[in-house]
Amino acid sequence: MKDLNGKVALVTGAASGIGLETSRLLASYGAQVVMSDINAEALADSGALGCPGARTIVHDVSSEDDWRKVFAFIEAEYGHLDILVNNAGIMRPEPFEQAKLETLRLQNRINVESVYIGMHGALPLMKKALAQGRLSTSIVNVSSVYGMVAGSAFSAYSATKGAVRALTKAVALELAGSGVRVNCILPGPAATNLSASWEPPRDADGNLLSAEEALAPWVSLIPVGRIGMADDMAPVIAFLASDMAKFITGAEFVADGGYTAQ
């Protein structure tokens, strides 16, 4: 990963989970990391997050104005961008028969439109990096295995993550040969904060379930026998961000402990 030394990376949804672990890992390989998240309190400061040297910026990824501010900040501070990790996202379970259209629209704004806006806005800064002699620049979009297989009560989420897969391939094809690579990672069920806003899990009698009990149904479907962790995903993202993946574009990497292999 020596080629990451000095490269400028923007990671969205960086205050926790996969985004935070990815920021830490990229920084450990020498990248200059800009961590963005809508949660100002969680962002705190980069040192407290275990990512010393990183810059932080409050960022609503569904806002075009916020994206412009983020890219203006990066241009002013660094002059270019080498790596974009579109990690920010939300997951709202809802049985389809009771589903509200706003459930889909909300997830689409954050999970799909933000990826589209982010990739589009990053290109001028990535072209500046290439003009400085970079071998390649890299966009890594975080999709989900639920964009390729069904998940009960996750129809809207699956629709958005399937869109991220298709969008990744379409943009990668258009940019192939330009020096801008575009790939995505599909995490399986993982211990992240995607479920932070859900109602606490309960059994049929209304009793609160422990984390182990709540996760047991998912764990039972994962051949390796455990839920995924952020540090299972971050190395895949770091690889795709690096020049070791210089011939990889339009690809999707599944990291799910065998969940979709069955």
PDB file of N, CA, C and O in Angstrom, residues 38-102:
ATOM      1  N   ILE A  38     -22.553  13.437   8.656  1.00  0.00           N
ATOM      2  CA  ILE A  38     -23.607  14.367   9.055  1.00  0.00           C
ATOM      3  C   ILE A  38     -23.637  14.570  10.561  1.00  0.00           C
ATOM      4  O   ILE A  38     -24.138  15.574  11.052  1.00  0.00           O
ATOM      5  N   ASN A  39     -23.060  13.623  11.294  1.00  0.00           N
ATOM      6  CA  ASN A  39     -23.086  13.657  12.753  1.00  0.00           C
ATOM      7  C   ASN A  39     -21.864  14.404  13.291  1.00  0.00           C
ATOM      8  O   ASN A  39     -20.780  13.838  13.450  1.00  0.00           O
ATOM      9  N   ALA A  40     -22.048  15.693  13.566  1.00  0.00           N
ATOM     10  CA  ALA A  40     -20.926  16.526  14.003  1.00  0.00           C
ATOM     11  C   ALA A  40     -20.346  16.047  15.325  1.00  0.00           C
ATOM     12  O   ALA A  40     -19.129  16.048  15.521  1.00  0.00           O
ATOM     13  N   GLU A  41     -21.207  15.630  16.227  1.00  0.00           N
ATOM     14  CA  GLU A  41     -20.738  15.189  17.546  1.00  0.00           C
ATOM     15  C   GLU A  41     -19.891  13.940  17.421  1.00  0.00           C
ATOM     16  O   GLU A  41     -18.851  13.799  18.069  1.00  0.00           O
ATOM     17  N   ALA A  42     -20.350  13.001  16.576  1.00  0.00           N
ATOM     18  CA  ALA A  42     -19.610  11.751  16.407  1.00  0.00           C
ATOM     19  C   ALA A  42     -18.265  11.981  15.723  1.00  0.00           C
ATOM     20  O   ALA A  42     -17.288  11.301  16.012  1.00  0.00           O
ATOM     21  N   LEU A  43     -18.235  12.942  14.815  1.00  0.00           N
ATOM     22  CA  LEU A  43     -16.967  13.247  14.152  1.00  0.00           C
ATOM     23  C   LEU A  43     -15.926  13.734  15.155  1.00  0.00           C
ATOM     24  O   LEU A  43     -14.753  13.373  15.063  1.00  0.00           O
ATOM     25  N   ALA A  44     -16.397  14.557  16.111  1.00  0.00           N
ATOM     26  CA  ALA A  44     -15.520  15.094  17.156  1.00  0.00           C
ATOM     27  C   ALA A  44     -14.230  15.613  16.536  1.00  0.00           C
ATOM     28  O   ALA A  44     -14.262  16.528  15.724  1.00  0.00           O
ATOM     29  N   ASP A  45     -13.097  15.040  16.895  1.00  0.00           N
ATOM     30  CA  ASP A  45     -11.847  15.390  16.222  1.00  0.00           C
ATOM     31  C   ASP A  45     -11.128  14.112  15.827  1.00  0.00           C
ATOM     32  O   ASP A  45     -11.341  13.054  16.401  1.00  0.00           O
ATOM     33  N   SER A  46     -10.291  14.230  14.818  1.00  0.00           N
ATOM     34  CA  SER A  46      -9.678  13.039  14.227  1.00  0.00           C
ATOM     35  C   SER A  46      -8.832  12.269  15.221  1.00  0.00           C
ATOM     36  O   SER A  46      -8.748  11.043  15.169  1.00  0.00           O
ATOM     37  N   GLY A  47      -8.188  12.956  16.152  1.00  0.00           N
ATOM     38  CA  GLY A  47      -7.370  12.259  17.144  1.00  0.00           C
ATOM     39  C   GLY A  47      -8.202  11.363  18.025  1.00  0.00           C
ATOM     40  O   GLY A  47      -7.841  10.219  18.303  1.00  0.00           O
ATOM     41  N   ALA A  48      -9.365  11.880  18.468  1.00  0.00           N
ATOM     42  CA  ALA A  48     -10.231  11.088  19.338  1.00  0.00           C
ATOM     43  C   ALA A  48     -10.770   9.869  18.621  1.00  0.00           C
ATOM     44  O   ALA A  48     -11.101   8.866  19.242  1.00  0.00           O
ATOM     45  N   LEU A  49     -10.855   9.938  17.310  1.00  0.00           N
ATOM     46  CA  LEU A  49     -11.370   8.816  16.534  1.00  0.00           C
ATOM     47  C   LEU A  49     -10.265   7.827  16.169  1.00  0.00           C
ATOM     48  O   LEU A  49     -10.505   6.863  15.450  1.00  0.00           O
ATOM     49  N   GLY A  50      -9.083   8.064  16.630  1.00  0.00           N
ATOM     50  CA  GLY A  50      -7.991   7.144  16.308  1.00  0.00           C
ATOM     51  C   GLY A  50      -7.462   7.329  14.911  1.00  0.00           C
ATOM     52  O   GLY A  50      -6.877   6.421  14.334  1.00  0.00           O
ATOM     53  N   CYS A  51      -7.681   8.521  14.356  1.00  0.00           N
ATOM     54  CA  CYS A  51      -7.217   8.799  13.001  1.00  0.00           C
ATOM     55  C   CYS A  51      -6.470  10.138  13.000  1.00  0.00           C
ATOM     56  O   CYS A  51      -6.930  11.105  12.395  1.00  0.00           O
ATOM     57  N   PRO A  52      -5.353  10.203  13.697  1.00  0.00           N
ATOM     58  CA  PRO A  52      -4.621  11.467  13.816  1.00  0.00           C
ATOM     59  C   PRO A  52      -4.197  12.002  12.452  1.00  0.00           C
ATOM     60  O   PRO A  52      -3.820  11.244  11.563  1.00  0.00           O
ATOM     61  N   GLY A  53      -4.302  13.298  12.316  1.00  0.00           N
ATOM     62  CA  GLY A  53      -3.905  13.931  11.060  1.00  0.00           C
ATOM     63  C   GLY A  53      -5.031  14.089  10.067  1.00  0.00           C
ATOM     64  O   GLY A  53      -4.915  14.845   9.103  1.00  0.00           O
ATOM     65  N   ALA A  54      -6.125  13.384  10.280  1.00  0.00           N
ATOM     66  CA  ALA A  54      -7.254  13.491   9.363  1.00  0.00           C
ATOM     67  C   ALA A  54      -7.963  14.822   9.568  1.00  0.00           C
ATOM     68  O   ALA A  54      -7.960  15.397  10.655  1.00  0.00           O
ATOM     69  N   ARG A  55      -8.565  15.320   8.508  1.00  0.00           N
ATOM     70  CA  ARG A  55      -9.400  16.502   8.585  1.00  0.00           C
ATOM     71  C   ARG A  55     -10.854  16.040   8.599  1.00  0.00           C
ATOM     72  O   ARG A  55     -11.202  15.033   7.976  1.00  0.00           O
ATOM     73  N   THR A  56     -11.699  16.760   9.289  1.00  0.00           N
ATOM     74  CA  THR A  56     -13.110  16.375   9.381  1.00  0.00           C
ATOM     75  C   THR A  56     -13.991  17.515   8.899  1.00  0.00           C
ATOM     76  O   THR A  56     -13.646  18.698   9.048  1.00  0.00           O
ATOM     77  N   ILE A  57     -15.125  17.150   8.328  1.00  0.00           N
ATOM     78  CA  ILE A  57     -16.070  18.149   7.847  1.00  0.00           C
ATOM     79  C   ILE A  57     -17.484  17.597   7.951  1.00  0.00           C
ATOM     80  O   ILE A  57     -17.739  16.444   7.575  1.00  0.00           O
ATOM     81  N   VAL A  58     -18.389  18.385   8.516  1.00  0.00           N
ATOM     82  CA  VAL A  58     -19.790  17.972   8.627  1.00  0.00           C
ATOM     83  C   VAL A  58     -20.410  18.019   7.240  1.00  0.00           C
ATOM     84  O   VAL A  58     -20.255  19.002   6.507  1.00  0.00           O
ATOM     85  N   HIS A  59     -21.123  16.951   6.885  1.00  0.00           N
ATOM     86  CA  HIS A  59     -21.508  16.768   5.481  1.00  0.00           C
ATOM     87  C   HIS A  59     -22.791  15.948   5.386  1.00  0.00           C
ATOM     88  O   HIS A  59     -22.831  14.787   5.773  1.00  0.00           O
ATOM     89  N   ASP A  60     -23.843  16.568   4.884  1.00  0.00           N
ATOM     90  CA  ASP A  60     -25.084  15.870   4.549  1.00  0.00           C
ATOM     91  C   ASP A  60     -24.959  15.431   3.101  1.00  0.00           C
ATOM     92  O   ASP A  60     -25.023  16.254   2.178  1.00  0.00           O
ATOM     93  N   VAL A  61     -24.766  14.130   2.875  1.00  0.00           N
ATOM     94  CA  VAL A  61     -24.488  13.657   1.517  1.00  0.00           C
ATOM     95  C   VAL A  61     -25.680  13.775   0.581  1.00  0.00           C
ATOM     96  O   VAL A  61     -25.531  13.620  -0.642  1.00  0.00           O
ATOM     97  N   SER A  62     -26.869  14.051   1.118  1.00  0.00           N
ATOM     98  CA  SER A  62     -28.035  14.237   0.253  1.00  0.00           C
ATOM     99  C   SER A  62     -28.142  15.679  -0.243  1.00  0.00           C
ATOM    100  O   SER A  62     -29.037  16.002  -1.027  1.00  0.00           O
ATOM    101  N   SER A  63     -27.228  16.534   0.206  1.00  0.00           N
ATOM    102  CA  SER A  63     -27.265  17.959  -0.151  1.00  0.00           C
ATOM    103  C   SER A  63     -26.190  18.286  -1.191  1.00  0.00           C
ATOM    104  O   SER A  63     -24.991  18.133  -0.929  1.00  0.00           O
ATOM    105  N   GLU A  64     -26.624  18.789  -2.343  1.00  0.00           N
ATOM    106  CA  GLU A  64     -25.664  19.205  -3.360  1.00  0.00           C
ATOM    107  C   GLU A  64     -24.795  20.353  -2.854  1.00  0.00           C
ATOM    108  O   GLU A  64     -23.600  20.421  -3.172  1.00  0.00           O
ATOM    109  N   ASP A  65     -25.398  21.259  -2.091  1.00  0.00           N
ATOM    110  CA  ASP A  65     -24.633  22.382  -1.540  1.00  0.00           C
ATOM    111  C   ASP A  65     -23.518  21.890  -0.630  1.00  0.00           C
ATOM    112  O   ASP A  65     -22.389  22.400  -0.668  1.00  0.00           O
ATOM    113  N   ASP A  66     -23.831  20.879   0.207  1.00  0.00           N
ATOM    114  CA  ASP A  66     -22.803  20.331   1.096  1.00  0.00           C
ATOM    115  C   ASP A  66     -21.674  19.680   0.307  1.00  0.00           C
ATOM    116  O   ASP A  66     -20.495  19.808   0.659  1.00  0.00           O
ATOM    117  N   TRP A  67     -22.025  18.972  -0.746  1.00  0.00           N
ATOM    118  CA  TRP A  67     -20.989  18.355  -1.582  1.00  0.00           C
ATOM    119  C   TRP A  67     -20.087  19.428  -2.182  1.00  0.00           C
ATOM    120  O   TRP A  67     -18.864  19.282  -2.220  1.00  0.00           O
ATOM    121  N   ARG A  68     -20.687  20.515  -2.663  1.00  0.00           N
ATOM    122  CA  ARG A  68     -19.871  21.595  -3.230  1.00  0.00           C
ATOM    123  C   ARG A  68     -18.909  22.161  -2.191  1.00  0.00           C
ATOM    124  O   ARG A  68     -17.738  22.454  -2.498  1.00  0.00           O
ATOM    125  N   LYS A  69     -19.400  22.317  -0.968  1.00  0.00           N
ATOM    126  CA  LYS A  69     -18.554  22.841   0.107  1.00  0.00           C
ATOM    127  C   LYS A  69     -17.404  21.883   0.412  1.00  0.00           C
ATOM    128  O   LYS A  69     -16.262  22.315   0.647  1.00  0.00           O
ATOM    129  N   VAL A  70     -17.696  20.579   0.422  1.00  0.00           N
ATOM    130  CA  VAL A  70     -16.651  19.583   0.701  1.00  0.00           C
ATOM    131  C   VAL A  70     -15.581  19.613  -0.378  1.00  0.00           C
ATOM    132  O   VAL A  70     -14.369  19.629  -0.086  1.00  0.00           O
ATOM    133  N   PHE A  71     -15.994  19.637  -1.637  1.00  0.00           N
ATOM    134  CA  PHE A  71     -15.015  19.644  -2.716  1.00  0.00           C
ATOM    135  C   PHE A  71     -14.237  20.963  -2.756  1.00  0.00           C
ATOM    136  O   PHE A  71     -13.044  20.975  -3.083  1.00  0.00           O
ATOM    137  N   ALA A  72     -14.907  22.065  -2.416  1.00  0.00           N
ATOM    138  CA  ALA A  72     -14.200  23.353  -2.349  1.00  0.00           C
ATOM    139  C   ALA A  72     -13.151  23.323  -1.255  1.00  0.00           C
ATOM    140  O   ALA A  72     -12.035  23.855  -1.423  1.00  0.00           O
ATOM    141  N   PHE A  73     -13.484  22.698  -0.126  1.00  0.00           N
ATOM    142  CA  PHE A  73     -12.529  22.553   0.977  1.00  0.00           C
ATOM    143  C   PHE A  73     -11.322  21.735   0.535  1.00  0.00           C
ATOM    144  O   PHE A  73     -10.164  22.116   0.785  1.00  0.00           O
ATOM    145  N   ILE A  74     -11.569  20.623  -0.139  1.00  0.00           N
ATOM    146  CA  ILE A  74     -10.473  19.756  -0.580  1.00  0.00           C
ATOM    147  C   ILE A  74      -9.598  20.479  -1.596  1.00  0.00           C
ATOM    148  O   ILE A  74      -8.364  20.408  -1.542  1.00  0.00           O
ATOM    149  N   GLU A  75     -10.226  21.191  -2.513  1.00  0.00           N
ATOM    150  CA  GLU A  75      -9.441  21.910  -3.524  1.00  0.00           C
ATOM    151  C   GLU A  75      -8.580  22.985  -2.866  1.00  0.00           C
ATOM    152  O   GLU A  75      -7.399  23.166  -3.229  1.00  0.00           O
ATOM    153  N   ALA A  76      -9.152  23.703  -1.908  1.00  0.00           N
ATOM    154  CA  ALA A  76      -8.408  24.763  -1.237  1.00  0.00           C
ATOM    155  C   ALA A  76      -7.255  24.217  -0.406  1.00  0.00           C
ATOM    156  O   ALA A  76      -6.175  24.807  -0.347  1.00  0.00           O
ATOM    157  N   GLU A  77      -7.478  23.065   0.242  1.00  0.00           N
ATOM    158  CA  GLU A  77      -6.470  22.508   1.155  1.00  0.00           C
ATOM    159  C   GLU A  77      -5.426  21.655   0.437  1.00  0.00           C
ATOM    160  O   GLU A  77      -4.252  21.644   0.824  1.00  0.00           O
ATOM    161  N   TYR A  78      -5.858  20.920  -0.606  1.00  0.00           N
ATOM    162  CA  TYR A  78      -4.960  19.940  -1.226  1.00  0.00           C
ATOM    163  C   TYR A  78      -4.776  20.136  -2.728  1.00  0.00           C
ATOM    164  O   TYR A  78      -3.792  19.669  -3.293  1.00  0.00           O
ATOM    165  N   GLY A  79      -5.748  20.738  -3.374  1.00  0.00           N
ATOM    166  CA  GLY A  79      -5.633  20.990  -4.804  1.00  0.00           C
ATOM    167  C   GLY A  79      -6.097  19.875  -5.704  1.00  0.00           C
ATOM    168  O   GLY A  79      -6.262  20.059  -6.915  1.00  0.00           O
ATOM    169  N   HIS A  80      -6.321  18.709  -5.136  1.00  0.00           N
ATOM    170  CA  HIS A  80      -6.746  17.564  -5.955  1.00  0.00           C
ATOM    171  C   HIS A  80      -7.342  16.492  -5.046  1.00  0.00           C
ATOM    172  O   HIS A  80      -7.314  16.621  -3.810  1.00  0.00           O
ATOM    173  N   LEU A  81      -7.853  15.414  -5.656  1.00  0.00           N
ATOM    174  CA  LEU A  81      -8.399  14.279  -4.907  1.00  0.00           C
ATOM    175  C   LEU A  81      -7.993  12.997  -5.609  1.00  0.00           C
ATOM    176  O   LEU A  81      -8.150  12.864  -6.826  1.00  0.00           O
ATOM    177  N   ASP A  82      -7.462  12.041  -4.841  1.00  0.00           N
ATOM    178  CA  ASP A  82      -7.039  10.757  -5.402  1.00  0.00           C
ATOM    179  C   ASP A  82      -8.056   9.645  -5.180  1.00  0.00           C
ATOM    180  O   ASP A  82      -8.190   8.735  -6.008  1.00  0.00           O
ATOM    181  N   ILE A  83      -8.743   9.698  -4.036  1.00  0.00           N
ATOM    182  CA  ILE A  83      -9.606   8.583  -3.626  1.00  0.00           C
ATOM    183  C   ILE A  83     -10.921   9.130  -3.085  1.00  0.00           C
ATOM    184  O   ILE A  83     -10.929  10.043  -2.260  1.00  0.00           O
ATOM    185  N   LEU A  84     -12.026   8.561  -3.547  1.00  0.00           N
ATOM    186  CA  LEU A  84     -13.342   8.861  -2.983  1.00  0.00           C
ATOM    187  C   LEU A  84     -13.972   7.551  -2.538  1.00  0.00           C
ATOM    188  O   LEU A  84     -14.126   6.625  -3.336  1.00  0.00           O
ATOM    189  N   VAL A  85     -14.341   7.480  -1.269  1.00  0.00           N
ATOM    190  CA  VAL A  85     -15.058   6.312  -0.751  1.00  0.00           C
ATOM    191  C   VAL A  85     -16.476   6.761  -0.397  1.00  0.00           C
ATOM    192  O   VAL A  85     -16.690   7.467   0.588  1.00  0.00           O
ATOM    193  N   ASN A  86     -17.431   6.391  -1.234  1.00  0.00           N
ATOM    194  CA  ASN A  86     -18.838   6.705  -0.997  1.00  0.00           C
ATOM    195  C   ASN A  86     -19.413   5.648  -0.049  1.00  0.00           C
ATOM    196  O   ASN A  86     -19.958   4.630  -0.477  1.00  0.00           O
ATOM    197  N   ASN A  87     -19.274   5.915   1.233  1.00  0.00           N
ATOM    198  CA  ASN A  87     -19.674   4.938   2.243  1.00  0.00           C
ATOM    199  C   ASN A  87     -20.970   5.292   2.953  1.00  0.00           C
ATOM    200  O   ASN A  87     -21.686   4.404   3.427  1.00  0.00           O
ATOM    201  N   ALA A  88     -21.310   6.569   3.037  1.00  0.00           N
ATOM    202  CA  ALA A  88     -22.498   6.981   3.794  1.00  0.00           C
ATOM    203  C   ALA A  88     -23.755   6.289   3.259  1.00  0.00           C
ATOM    204  O   ALA A  88     -23.942   6.166   2.051  1.00  0.00           O
ATOM    205  N   GLY A  89     -24.598   5.842   4.171  1.00  0.00           N
ATOM    206  CA  GLY A  89     -25.838   5.188   3.755  1.00  0.00           C
ATOM    207  C   GLY A  89     -26.743   4.934   4.945  1.00  0.00           C
ATOM    208  O   GLY A  89     -26.322   5.045   6.099  1.00  0.00           O
ATOM    209  N   ILE A  90     -27.987   4.610   4.649  1.00  0.00           N
ATOM    210  CA  ILE A  90     -28.938   4.243   5.690  1.00  0.00           C
ATOM    211  C   ILE A  90     -29.696   2.987   5.275  1.00  0.00           C
ATOM    212  O   ILE A  90     -29.783   2.656   4.090  1.00  0.00           O
ATOM    213  N   MET A  91     -30.250   2.318   6.268  1.00  0.00           N
ATOM    214  CA  MET A  91     -31.006   1.073   6.057  1.00  0.00           C
ATOM    215  C   MET A  91     -32.277   1.161   6.889  1.00  0.00           C
ATOM    216  O   MET A  91     -32.209   1.272   8.111  1.00  0.00           O
ATOM    217  N   ARG A  92     -33.423   1.151   6.236  1.00  0.00           N
ATOM    218  CA  ARG A  92     -34.707   1.244   6.926  1.00  0.00           C
ATOM    219  C   ARG A  92     -35.572   0.035   6.579  1.00  0.00           C
ATOM    220  O   ARG A  92     -36.136  -0.029   5.490  1.00  0.00           O
ATOM    221  N   PRO A  93     -35.670  -0.938   7.481  1.00  0.00           N
ATOM    222  CA  PRO A  93     -36.503  -2.109   7.186  1.00  0.00           C
ATOM    223  C   PRO A  93     -37.983  -1.754   7.255  1.00  0.00           C
ATOM    224  O   PRO A  93     -38.403  -0.953   8.087  1.00  0.00           O
ATOM    225  N   GLU A  94     -38.756  -2.340   6.359  1.00  0.00           N
ATOM    226  CA  GLU A  94     -40.198  -2.118   6.357  1.00  0.00           C
ATOM    227  C   GLU A  94     -40.846  -3.181   5.481  1.00  0.00           C
ATOM    228  O   GLU A  94     -40.501  -3.299   4.300  1.00  0.00           O
ATOM    229  N   PRO A  95     -41.780  -3.979   6.032  1.00  0.00           N
ATOM    230  CA  PRO A  95     -42.473  -4.966   5.206  1.00  0.00           C
ATOM    231  C   PRO A  95     -43.123  -4.285   4.011  1.00  0.00           C
ATOM    232  O   PRO A  95     -43.738  -3.216   4.151  1.00  0.00           O
ATOM    233  N   PHE A  96     -43.001  -4.884   2.843  1.00  0.00           N
ATOM    234  CA  PHE A  96     -43.423  -4.207   1.616  1.00  0.00           C
ATOM    235  C   PHE A  96     -44.905  -3.839   1.617  1.00  0.00           C
ATOM    236  O   PHE A  96     -45.282  -2.753   1.150  1.00  0.00           O
ATOM    237  N   GLU A  97     -45.735  -4.689   2.153  1.00  0.00           N
ATOM    238  CA  GLU A  97     -47.174  -4.394   2.135  1.00  0.00           C
ATOM    239  C   GLU A  97     -47.533  -3.185   2.991  1.00  0.00           C
ATOM    240  O   GLU A  97     -48.542  -2.527   2.756  1.00  0.00           O
ATOM    241  N   GLN A  98     -46.715  -2.885   3.984  1.00  0.00           N
ATOM    242  CA  GLN A  98     -46.955  -1.715   4.826  1.00  0.00           C
ATOM    243  C   GLN A  98     -46.022  -0.548   4.473  1.00  0.00           C
ATOM    244  O   GLN A  98     -46.035   0.491   5.134  1.00  0.00           O
ATOM    245  N   ALA A  99     -45.247  -0.723   3.422  1.00  0.00           N
ATOM    246  CA  ALA A  99     -44.198   0.244   3.121  1.00  0.00           C
ATOM    247  C   ALA A  99     -44.764   1.582   2.653  1.00  0.00           C
ATOM    248  O   ALA A  99     -45.776   1.655   1.953  1.00  0.00           O
ATOM    249  N   LYS A 100     -44.075   2.641   3.046  1.00  0.00           N
ATOM    250  CA  LYS A 100     -44.410   3.991   2.611  1.00  0.00           C
ATOM    251  C   LYS A 100     -43.424   4.407   1.517  1.00  0.00           C
ATOM    252  O   LYS A 100     -42.233   4.066   1.581  1.00  0.00           O
ATOM    253  N   LEU A 101     -43.899   5.170   0.552  1.00  0.00           N
ATOM    254  CA  LEU A 101     -43.044   5.603  -0.544  1.00  0.00           C
ATOM    255  C   LEU A 101     -41.860   6.414  -0.026  1.00  0.00           C
ATOM    256  O   LEU A 101     -40.748   6.344  -0.571  1.00  0.00           O
ATOM    257  N   GLU A 102     -42.075   7.167   1.044  1.00  0.00           N
ATOM    258  CA  GLU A 102     -40.999   7.985   1.590  1.00  0.00           C
ATOM    259  C   GLU A 102     -39.839   7.131   2.093  1.00  0.00           C
ATOM    260  O   GLU A 102     -38.688   7.581   2.112  1.00  0.00           O
TER     261      GLU A 102
END
